[in-house]
mmCIF file of C-alpha atoms and ligand atoms in Angstrom:
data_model
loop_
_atom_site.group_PDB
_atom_site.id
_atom_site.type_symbol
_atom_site.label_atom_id
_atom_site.label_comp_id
_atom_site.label_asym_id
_atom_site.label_seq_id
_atom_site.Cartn_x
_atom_site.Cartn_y
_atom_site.Cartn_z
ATOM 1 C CA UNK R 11 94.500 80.530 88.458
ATOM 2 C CA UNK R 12 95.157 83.941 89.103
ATOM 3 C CA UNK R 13 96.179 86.163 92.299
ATOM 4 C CA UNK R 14 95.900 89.763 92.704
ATOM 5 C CA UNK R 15 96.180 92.064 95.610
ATOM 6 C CA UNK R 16 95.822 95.491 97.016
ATOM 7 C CA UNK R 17 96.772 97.592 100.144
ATOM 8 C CA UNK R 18 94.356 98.660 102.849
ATOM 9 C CA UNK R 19 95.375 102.623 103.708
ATOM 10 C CA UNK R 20 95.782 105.525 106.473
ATOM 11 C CA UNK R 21 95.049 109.094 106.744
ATOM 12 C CA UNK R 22 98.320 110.864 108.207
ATOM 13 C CA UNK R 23 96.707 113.977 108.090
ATOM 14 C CA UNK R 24 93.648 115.729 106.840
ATOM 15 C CA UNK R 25 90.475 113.171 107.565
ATOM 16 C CA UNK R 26 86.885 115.396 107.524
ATOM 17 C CA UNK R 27 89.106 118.589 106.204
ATOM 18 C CA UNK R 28 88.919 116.685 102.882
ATOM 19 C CA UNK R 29 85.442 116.772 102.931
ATOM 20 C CA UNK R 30 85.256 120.168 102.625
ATOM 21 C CA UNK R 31 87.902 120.407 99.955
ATOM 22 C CA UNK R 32 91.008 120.948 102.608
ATOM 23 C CA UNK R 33 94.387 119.074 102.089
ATOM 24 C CA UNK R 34 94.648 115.857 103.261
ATOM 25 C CA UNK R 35 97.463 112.961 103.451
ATOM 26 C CA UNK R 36 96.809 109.291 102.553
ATOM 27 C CA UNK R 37 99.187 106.373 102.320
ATOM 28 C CA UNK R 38 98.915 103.011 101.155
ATOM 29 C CA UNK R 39 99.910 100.523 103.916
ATOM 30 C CA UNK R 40 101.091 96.926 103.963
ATOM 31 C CA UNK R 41 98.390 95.109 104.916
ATOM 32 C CA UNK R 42 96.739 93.828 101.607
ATOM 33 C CA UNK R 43 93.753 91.806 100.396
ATOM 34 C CA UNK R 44 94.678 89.108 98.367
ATOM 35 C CA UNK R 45 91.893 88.071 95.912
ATOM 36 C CA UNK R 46 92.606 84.400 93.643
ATOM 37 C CA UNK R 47 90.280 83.645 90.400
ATOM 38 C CA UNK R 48 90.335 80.220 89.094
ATOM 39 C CA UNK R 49 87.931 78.812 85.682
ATOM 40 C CA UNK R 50 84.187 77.004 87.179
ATOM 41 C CA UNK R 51 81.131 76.258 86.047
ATOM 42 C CA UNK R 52 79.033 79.367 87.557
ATOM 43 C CA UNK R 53 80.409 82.742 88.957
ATOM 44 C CA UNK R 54 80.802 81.311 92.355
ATOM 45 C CA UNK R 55 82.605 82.629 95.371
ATOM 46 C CA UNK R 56 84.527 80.769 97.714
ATOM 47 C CA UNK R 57 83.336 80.882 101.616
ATOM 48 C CA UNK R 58 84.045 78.513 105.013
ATOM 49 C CA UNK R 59 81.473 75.845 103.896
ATOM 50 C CA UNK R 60 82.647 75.562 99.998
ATOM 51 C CA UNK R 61 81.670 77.558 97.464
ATOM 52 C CA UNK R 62 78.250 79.731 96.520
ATOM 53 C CA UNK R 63 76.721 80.923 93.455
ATOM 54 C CA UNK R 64 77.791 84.852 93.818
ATOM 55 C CA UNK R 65 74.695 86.496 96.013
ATOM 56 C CA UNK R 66 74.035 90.472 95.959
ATOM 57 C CA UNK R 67 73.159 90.351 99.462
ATOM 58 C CA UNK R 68 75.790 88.200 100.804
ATOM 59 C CA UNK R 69 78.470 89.705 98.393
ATOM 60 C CA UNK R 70 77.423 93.431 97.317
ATOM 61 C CA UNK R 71 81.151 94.464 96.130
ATOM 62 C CA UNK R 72 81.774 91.565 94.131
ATOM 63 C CA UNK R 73 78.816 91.341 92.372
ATOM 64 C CA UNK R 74 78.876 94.644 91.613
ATOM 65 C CA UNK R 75 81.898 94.243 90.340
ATOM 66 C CA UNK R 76 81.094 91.401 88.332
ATOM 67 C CA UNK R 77 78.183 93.350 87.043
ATOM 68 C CA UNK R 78 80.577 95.798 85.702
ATOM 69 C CA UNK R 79 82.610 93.339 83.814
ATOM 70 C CA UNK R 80 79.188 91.697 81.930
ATOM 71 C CA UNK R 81 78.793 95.294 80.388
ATOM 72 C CA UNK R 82 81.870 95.121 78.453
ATOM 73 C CA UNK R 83 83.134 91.348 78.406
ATOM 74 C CA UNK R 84 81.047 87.955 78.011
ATOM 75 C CA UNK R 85 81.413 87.103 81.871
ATOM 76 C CA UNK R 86 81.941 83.167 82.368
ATOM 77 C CA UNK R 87 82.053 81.242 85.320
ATOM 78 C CA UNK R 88 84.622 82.447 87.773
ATOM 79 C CA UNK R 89 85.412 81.133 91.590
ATOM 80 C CA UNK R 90 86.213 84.259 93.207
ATOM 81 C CA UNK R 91 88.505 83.484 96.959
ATOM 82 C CA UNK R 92 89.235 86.445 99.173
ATOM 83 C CA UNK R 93 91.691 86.476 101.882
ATOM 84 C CA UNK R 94 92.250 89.911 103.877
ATOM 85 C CA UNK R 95 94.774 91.430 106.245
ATOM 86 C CA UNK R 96 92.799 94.329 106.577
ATOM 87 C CA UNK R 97 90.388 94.344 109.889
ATOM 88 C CA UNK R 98 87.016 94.991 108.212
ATOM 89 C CA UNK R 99 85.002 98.287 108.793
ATOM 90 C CA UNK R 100 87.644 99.786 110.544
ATOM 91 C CA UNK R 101 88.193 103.087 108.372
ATOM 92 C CA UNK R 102 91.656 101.476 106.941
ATOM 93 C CA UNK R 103 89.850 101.021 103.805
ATOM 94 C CA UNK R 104 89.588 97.109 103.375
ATOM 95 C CA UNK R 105 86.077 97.180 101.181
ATOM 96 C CA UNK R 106 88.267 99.209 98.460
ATOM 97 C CA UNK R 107 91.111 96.298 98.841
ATOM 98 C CA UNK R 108 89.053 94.393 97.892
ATOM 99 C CA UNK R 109 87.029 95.521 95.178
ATOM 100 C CA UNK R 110 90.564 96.587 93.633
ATOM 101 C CA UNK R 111 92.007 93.107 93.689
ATOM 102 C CA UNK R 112 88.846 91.662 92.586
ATOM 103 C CA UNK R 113 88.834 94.573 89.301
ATOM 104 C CA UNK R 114 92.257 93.522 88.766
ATOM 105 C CA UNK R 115 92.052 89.411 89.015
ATOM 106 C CA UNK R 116 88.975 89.653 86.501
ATOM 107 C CA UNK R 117 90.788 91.998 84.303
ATOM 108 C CA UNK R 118 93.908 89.637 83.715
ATOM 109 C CA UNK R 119 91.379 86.412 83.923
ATOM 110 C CA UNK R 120 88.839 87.710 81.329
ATOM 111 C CA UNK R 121 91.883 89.727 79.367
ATOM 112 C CA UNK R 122 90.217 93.177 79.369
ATOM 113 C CA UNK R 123 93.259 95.131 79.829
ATOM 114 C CA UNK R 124 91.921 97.809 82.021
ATOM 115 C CA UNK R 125 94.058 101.034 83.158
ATOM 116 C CA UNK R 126 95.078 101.882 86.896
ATOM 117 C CA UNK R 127 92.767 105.069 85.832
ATOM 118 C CA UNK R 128 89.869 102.566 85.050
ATOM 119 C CA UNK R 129 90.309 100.361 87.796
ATOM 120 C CA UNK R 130 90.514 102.912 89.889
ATOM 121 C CA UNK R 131 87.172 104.728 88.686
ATOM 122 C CA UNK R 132 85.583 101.331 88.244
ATOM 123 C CA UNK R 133 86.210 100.489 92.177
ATOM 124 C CA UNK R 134 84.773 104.156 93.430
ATOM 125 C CA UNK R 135 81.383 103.413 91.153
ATOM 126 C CA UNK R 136 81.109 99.930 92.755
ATOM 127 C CA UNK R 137 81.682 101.512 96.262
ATOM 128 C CA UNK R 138 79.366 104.032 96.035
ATOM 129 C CA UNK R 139 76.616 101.891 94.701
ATOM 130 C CA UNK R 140 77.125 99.687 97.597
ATOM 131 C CA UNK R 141 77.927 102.209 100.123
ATOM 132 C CA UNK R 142 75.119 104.872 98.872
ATOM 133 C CA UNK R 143 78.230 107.644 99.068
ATOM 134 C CA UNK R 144 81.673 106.911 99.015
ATOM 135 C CA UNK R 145 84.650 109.009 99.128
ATOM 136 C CA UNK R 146 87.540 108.282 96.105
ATOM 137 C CA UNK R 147 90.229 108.328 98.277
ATOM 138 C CA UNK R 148 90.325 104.821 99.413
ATOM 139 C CA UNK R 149 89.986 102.931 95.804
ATOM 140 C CA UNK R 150 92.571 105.509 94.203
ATOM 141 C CA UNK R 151 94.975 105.230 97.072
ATOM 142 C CA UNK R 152 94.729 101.314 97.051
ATOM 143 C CA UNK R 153 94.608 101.218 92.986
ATOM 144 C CA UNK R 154 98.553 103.175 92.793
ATOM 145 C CA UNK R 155 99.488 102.973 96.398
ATOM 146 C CA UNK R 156 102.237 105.392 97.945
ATOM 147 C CA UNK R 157 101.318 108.431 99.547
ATOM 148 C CA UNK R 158 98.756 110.676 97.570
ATOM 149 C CA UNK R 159 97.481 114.348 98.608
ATOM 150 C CA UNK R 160 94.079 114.879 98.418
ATOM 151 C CA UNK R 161 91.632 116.052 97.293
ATOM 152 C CA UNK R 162 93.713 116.809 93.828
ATOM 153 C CA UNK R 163 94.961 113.272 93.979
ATOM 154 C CA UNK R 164 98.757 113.973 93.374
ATOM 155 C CA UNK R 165 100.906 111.324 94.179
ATOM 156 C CA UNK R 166 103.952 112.457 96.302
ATOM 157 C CA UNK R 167 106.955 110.506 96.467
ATOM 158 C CA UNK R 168 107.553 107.631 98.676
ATOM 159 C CA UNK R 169 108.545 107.695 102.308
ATOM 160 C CA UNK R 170 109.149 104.514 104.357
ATOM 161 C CA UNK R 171 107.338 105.010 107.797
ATOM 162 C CA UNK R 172 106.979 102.652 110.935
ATOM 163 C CA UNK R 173 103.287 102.464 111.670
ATOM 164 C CA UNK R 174 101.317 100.997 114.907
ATOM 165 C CA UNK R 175 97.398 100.451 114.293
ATOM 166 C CA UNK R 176 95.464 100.326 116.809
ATOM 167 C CA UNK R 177 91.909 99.255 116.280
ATOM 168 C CA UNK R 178 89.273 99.821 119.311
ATOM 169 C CA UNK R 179 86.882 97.179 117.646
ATOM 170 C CA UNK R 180 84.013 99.594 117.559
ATOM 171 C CA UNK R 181 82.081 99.782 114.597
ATOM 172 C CA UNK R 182 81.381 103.779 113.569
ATOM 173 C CA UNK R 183 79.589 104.459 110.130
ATOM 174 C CA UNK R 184 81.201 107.194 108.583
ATOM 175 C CA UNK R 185 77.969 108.557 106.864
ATOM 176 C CA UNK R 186 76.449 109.240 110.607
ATOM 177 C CA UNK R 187 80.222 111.246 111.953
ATOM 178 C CA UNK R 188 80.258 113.053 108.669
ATOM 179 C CA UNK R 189 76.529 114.504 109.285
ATOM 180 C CA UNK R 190 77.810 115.253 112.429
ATOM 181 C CA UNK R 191 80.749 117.376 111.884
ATOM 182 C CA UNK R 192 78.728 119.079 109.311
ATOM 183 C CA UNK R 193 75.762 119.972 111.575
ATOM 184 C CA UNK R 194 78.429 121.445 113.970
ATOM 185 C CA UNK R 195 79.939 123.630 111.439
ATOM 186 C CA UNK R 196 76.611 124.430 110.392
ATOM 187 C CA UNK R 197 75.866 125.819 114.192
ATOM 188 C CA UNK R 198 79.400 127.216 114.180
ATOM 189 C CA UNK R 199 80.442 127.836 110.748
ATOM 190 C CA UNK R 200 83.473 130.203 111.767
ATOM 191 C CA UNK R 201 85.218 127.969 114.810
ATOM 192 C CA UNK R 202 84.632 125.130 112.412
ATOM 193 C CA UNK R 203 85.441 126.341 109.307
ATOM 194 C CA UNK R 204 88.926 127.469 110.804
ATOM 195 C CA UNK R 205 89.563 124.064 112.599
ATOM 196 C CA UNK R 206 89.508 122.681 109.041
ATOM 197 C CA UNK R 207 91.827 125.802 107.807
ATOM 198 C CA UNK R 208 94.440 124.891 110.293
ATOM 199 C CA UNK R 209 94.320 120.616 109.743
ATOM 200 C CA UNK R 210 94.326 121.870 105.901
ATOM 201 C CA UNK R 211 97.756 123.815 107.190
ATOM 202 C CA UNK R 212 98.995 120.763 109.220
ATOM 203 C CA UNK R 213 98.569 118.365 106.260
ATOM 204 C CA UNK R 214 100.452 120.953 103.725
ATOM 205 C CA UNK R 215 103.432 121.726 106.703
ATOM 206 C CA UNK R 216 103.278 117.493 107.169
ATOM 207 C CA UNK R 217 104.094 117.128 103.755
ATOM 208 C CA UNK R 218 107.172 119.003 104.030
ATOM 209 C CA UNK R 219 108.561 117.202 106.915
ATOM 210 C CA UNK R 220 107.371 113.851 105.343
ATOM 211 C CA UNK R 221 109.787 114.789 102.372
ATOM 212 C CA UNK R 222 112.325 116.573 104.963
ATOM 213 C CA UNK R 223 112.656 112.658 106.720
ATOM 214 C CA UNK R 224 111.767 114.611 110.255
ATOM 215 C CA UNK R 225 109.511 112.081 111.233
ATOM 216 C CA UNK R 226 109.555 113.669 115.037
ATOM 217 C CA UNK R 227 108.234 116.615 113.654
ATOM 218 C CA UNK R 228 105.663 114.760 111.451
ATOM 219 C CA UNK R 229 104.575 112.995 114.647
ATOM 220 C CA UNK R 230 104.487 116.613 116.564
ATOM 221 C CA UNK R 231 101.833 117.834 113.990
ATOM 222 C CA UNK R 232 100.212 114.301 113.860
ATOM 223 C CA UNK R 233 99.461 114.814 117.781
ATOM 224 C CA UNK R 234 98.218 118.359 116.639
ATOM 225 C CA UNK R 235 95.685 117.319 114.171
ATOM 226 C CA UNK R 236 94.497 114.401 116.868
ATOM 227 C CA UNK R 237 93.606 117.551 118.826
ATOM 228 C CA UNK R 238 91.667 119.239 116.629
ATOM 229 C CA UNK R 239 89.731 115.581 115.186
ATOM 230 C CA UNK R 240 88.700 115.909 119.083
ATOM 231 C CA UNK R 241 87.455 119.152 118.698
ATOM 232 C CA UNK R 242 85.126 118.426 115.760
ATOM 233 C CA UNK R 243 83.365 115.757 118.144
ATOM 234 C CA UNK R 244 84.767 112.521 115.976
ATOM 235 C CA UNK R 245 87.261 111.049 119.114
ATOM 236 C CA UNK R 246 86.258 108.292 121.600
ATOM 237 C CA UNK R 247 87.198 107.617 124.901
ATOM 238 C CA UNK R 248 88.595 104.163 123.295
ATOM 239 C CA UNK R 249 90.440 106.209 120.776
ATOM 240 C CA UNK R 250 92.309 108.545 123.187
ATOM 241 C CA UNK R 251 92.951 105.290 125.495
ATOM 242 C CA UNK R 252 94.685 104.000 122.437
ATOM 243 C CA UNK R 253 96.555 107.280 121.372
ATOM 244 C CA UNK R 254 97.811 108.217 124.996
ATOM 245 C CA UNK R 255 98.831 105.065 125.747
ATOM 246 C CA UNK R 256 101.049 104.839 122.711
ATOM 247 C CA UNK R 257 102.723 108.378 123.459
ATOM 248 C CA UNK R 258 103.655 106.727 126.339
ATOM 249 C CA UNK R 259 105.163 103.949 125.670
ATOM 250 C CA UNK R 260 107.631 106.656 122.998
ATOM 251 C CA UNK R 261 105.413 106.753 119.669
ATOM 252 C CA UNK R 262 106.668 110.038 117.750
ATOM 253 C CA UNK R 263 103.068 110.844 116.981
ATOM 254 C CA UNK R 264 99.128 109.561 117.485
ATOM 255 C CA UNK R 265 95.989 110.600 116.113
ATOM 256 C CA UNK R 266 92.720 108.906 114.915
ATOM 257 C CA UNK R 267 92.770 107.640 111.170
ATOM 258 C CA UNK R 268 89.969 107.556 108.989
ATOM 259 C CA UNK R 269 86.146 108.899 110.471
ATOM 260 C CA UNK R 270 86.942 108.235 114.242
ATOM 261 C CA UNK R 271 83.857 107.140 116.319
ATOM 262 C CA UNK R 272 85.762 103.981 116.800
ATOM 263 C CA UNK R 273 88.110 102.247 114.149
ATOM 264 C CA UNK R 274 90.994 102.671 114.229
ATOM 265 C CA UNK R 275 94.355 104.895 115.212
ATOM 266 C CA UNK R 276 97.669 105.260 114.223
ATOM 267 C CA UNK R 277 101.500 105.898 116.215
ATOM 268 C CA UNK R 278 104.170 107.542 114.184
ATOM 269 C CA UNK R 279 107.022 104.829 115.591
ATOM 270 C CA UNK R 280 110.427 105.210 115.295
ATOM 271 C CA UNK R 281 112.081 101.305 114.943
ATOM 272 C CA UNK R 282 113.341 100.627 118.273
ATOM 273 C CA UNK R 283 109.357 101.704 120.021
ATOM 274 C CA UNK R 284 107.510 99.729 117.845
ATOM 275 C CA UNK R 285 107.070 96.558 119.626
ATOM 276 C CA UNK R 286 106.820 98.468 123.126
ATOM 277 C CA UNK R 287 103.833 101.107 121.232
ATOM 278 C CA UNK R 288 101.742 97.961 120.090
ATOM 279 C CA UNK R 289 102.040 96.114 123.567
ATOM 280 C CA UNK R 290 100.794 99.246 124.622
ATOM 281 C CA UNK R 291 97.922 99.720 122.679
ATOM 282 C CA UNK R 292 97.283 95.964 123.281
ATOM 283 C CA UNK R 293 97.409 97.000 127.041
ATOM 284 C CA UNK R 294 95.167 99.904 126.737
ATOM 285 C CA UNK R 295 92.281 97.663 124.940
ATOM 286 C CA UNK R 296 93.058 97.945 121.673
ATOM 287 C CA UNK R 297 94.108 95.079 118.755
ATOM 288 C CA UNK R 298 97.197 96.455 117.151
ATOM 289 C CA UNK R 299 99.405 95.654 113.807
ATOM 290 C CA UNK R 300 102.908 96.840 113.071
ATOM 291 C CA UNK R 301 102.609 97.782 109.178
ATOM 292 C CA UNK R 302 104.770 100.127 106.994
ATOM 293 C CA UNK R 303 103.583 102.726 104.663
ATOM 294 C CA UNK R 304 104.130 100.989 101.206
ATOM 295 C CA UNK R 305 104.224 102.061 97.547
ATOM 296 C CA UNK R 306 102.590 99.087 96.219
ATOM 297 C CA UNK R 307 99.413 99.603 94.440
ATOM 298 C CA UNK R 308 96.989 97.205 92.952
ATOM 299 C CA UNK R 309 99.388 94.444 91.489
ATOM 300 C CA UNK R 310 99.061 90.546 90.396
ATOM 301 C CA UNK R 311 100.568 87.994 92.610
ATOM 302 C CA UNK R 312 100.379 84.992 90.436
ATOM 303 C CA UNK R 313 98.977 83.694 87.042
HETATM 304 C C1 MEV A 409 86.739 108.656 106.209
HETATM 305 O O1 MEV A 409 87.606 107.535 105.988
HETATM 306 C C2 MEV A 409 87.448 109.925 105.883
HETATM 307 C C3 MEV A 409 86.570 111.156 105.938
HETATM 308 O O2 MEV A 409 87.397 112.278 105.641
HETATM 309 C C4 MEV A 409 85.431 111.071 104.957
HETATM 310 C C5 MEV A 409 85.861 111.178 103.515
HETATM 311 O O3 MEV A 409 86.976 111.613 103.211
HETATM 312 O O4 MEV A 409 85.018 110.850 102.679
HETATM 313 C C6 MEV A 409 85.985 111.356 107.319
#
């Protein structure tokens, strides 16, 4: 029997900027998806009621990702168990989590001795089969963890931070916001184009307070970018409930993390707020989870 798992992840700075090839900040966080891999007589996976013969429908990641392995390994029967911190469809990339830790379980089970740079290449083709489009930051970032810049994928150097999630519980598809954003810079390609200029400028200045430790500063240009992710059209009344209410109760910074819509948001905390910023987000409508930024990629657990 073996164990693998991988982290879920935020955007600190730089969501739908990266899209159009602006800077961006992503950081692996500690809430993981654990996936376990144990010898049966079918490639099964494990569910509620027992386990099921592996369906395409029912489990598109997985079998894709099993598919993968039958193109370069004789595939035999596998009982494939998922368990997940990561709220699903909530933009704090749980689908990649999970398609990493699955990758990595059947590497070490079937002995295939993949790379981080394969596993991490392997996981964006199986997302954006299943997905249609998908965007590489979510599989890289949960393949090597820490905190990466995008879109050149460099991977800066590690900096503990106290995070509050808040999650509104509305589903958004990220397809539909991205179309959106780009039909408004379409009817306004200058005010648009120079809203993604200046998050590009946030992310780049973020980094340097990041590495600087001035986390009240990070949080300062955190609440900055929020501003402008309202600007483009992606916030939510449930998303500002969440983000004003956790300035309030002393987070150093809020914004939206991922597509916005819904999903989720994050508060910049320092250690003595962090309880108070999640009963406020609670308060304000919103499930919340104290996590830390981590530098724990995709890793086995047990074998
Ligand atoms: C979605 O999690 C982040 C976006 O920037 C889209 C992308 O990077 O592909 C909105």
């Amino acid at each position: 029997m073996i164990t693998s798992s991988a982290p879920g992840k935020i955007f600190l700075f730089g969501e739908h900027a990266v899209v159009y090839g602006k800077t961006a900040i992503a950081c692996a966080i500690d809430l993981r998806a654990h996936v376990t891999v144990e010898e049966a007589p079918t490639v099964q996976m494990k569910g509620p009621g027992g386990s099921v013969d592996l369906n395409p429908r029912k489990h598109p990641y997985i079998y894709s990702v099993v598919e993968k392995f039958k193109g370069f390994t004789d595939v035999t029967g596998v009982n494939i168990d998922i368990h997940s911190d990561i709220p699903v469809g909530s933009g704090l990339g749980s689908s990649a989590a999970v398609t990493i830790a699955t990758i990595k379980a059947l590497d070490a089970y079937y002995g295939t001795n993949l790379t981080l740079e394969d596993i991490a290449h392997m996981g964006h083709q199986v997302e954006s089969e299943v997905q249609g489009r998908a965007s590489p930051t979510d599989t890289f970032v949960s393949t090597f963890g820490g905190m990466v810049q995008i879109p050149d994928r460099k991977k800066l150097g590690f900096y503990d931070m106290l995070i509050v999630i808040g999650n509104t519980g509305k589903f958004s598809s990220t397809r539909k916001i991205v179309s959106n954003v780009a039909a408004l810079k379409e009817r306004h390609p200058i005010v648009i184009g120079q809203i993604m200029d200046t998050i590009s400028a946030i992310s780049e200045t973020g980094i340097e307070f990041i590495q600087e430790g001035d986390f009240h500063t990070v949080g300062e240009l955190m609440n900055i970018n929020q501003g402008l992710l309202d600007s483009i059209g992606v916030g939510s009344k449930e998303l500002s409930e969440l983000v004003y209410a956790s300035r309030k109760a002393g987070a150093l910074g809020s914004k939206i993390t991922g597509a916005g819509g819904g999903g989720c948001m994050i508060a910049l905390c320092e250690h003595k707020n962090l309880s108070r910023v999640a009963h406020a987000i609670k308060r304000a409508g919103g499930d919340s989870f104290i996590c830390r930024t981590s530098h724990v990629g995709v890793r086995i657990e047990s074998k």
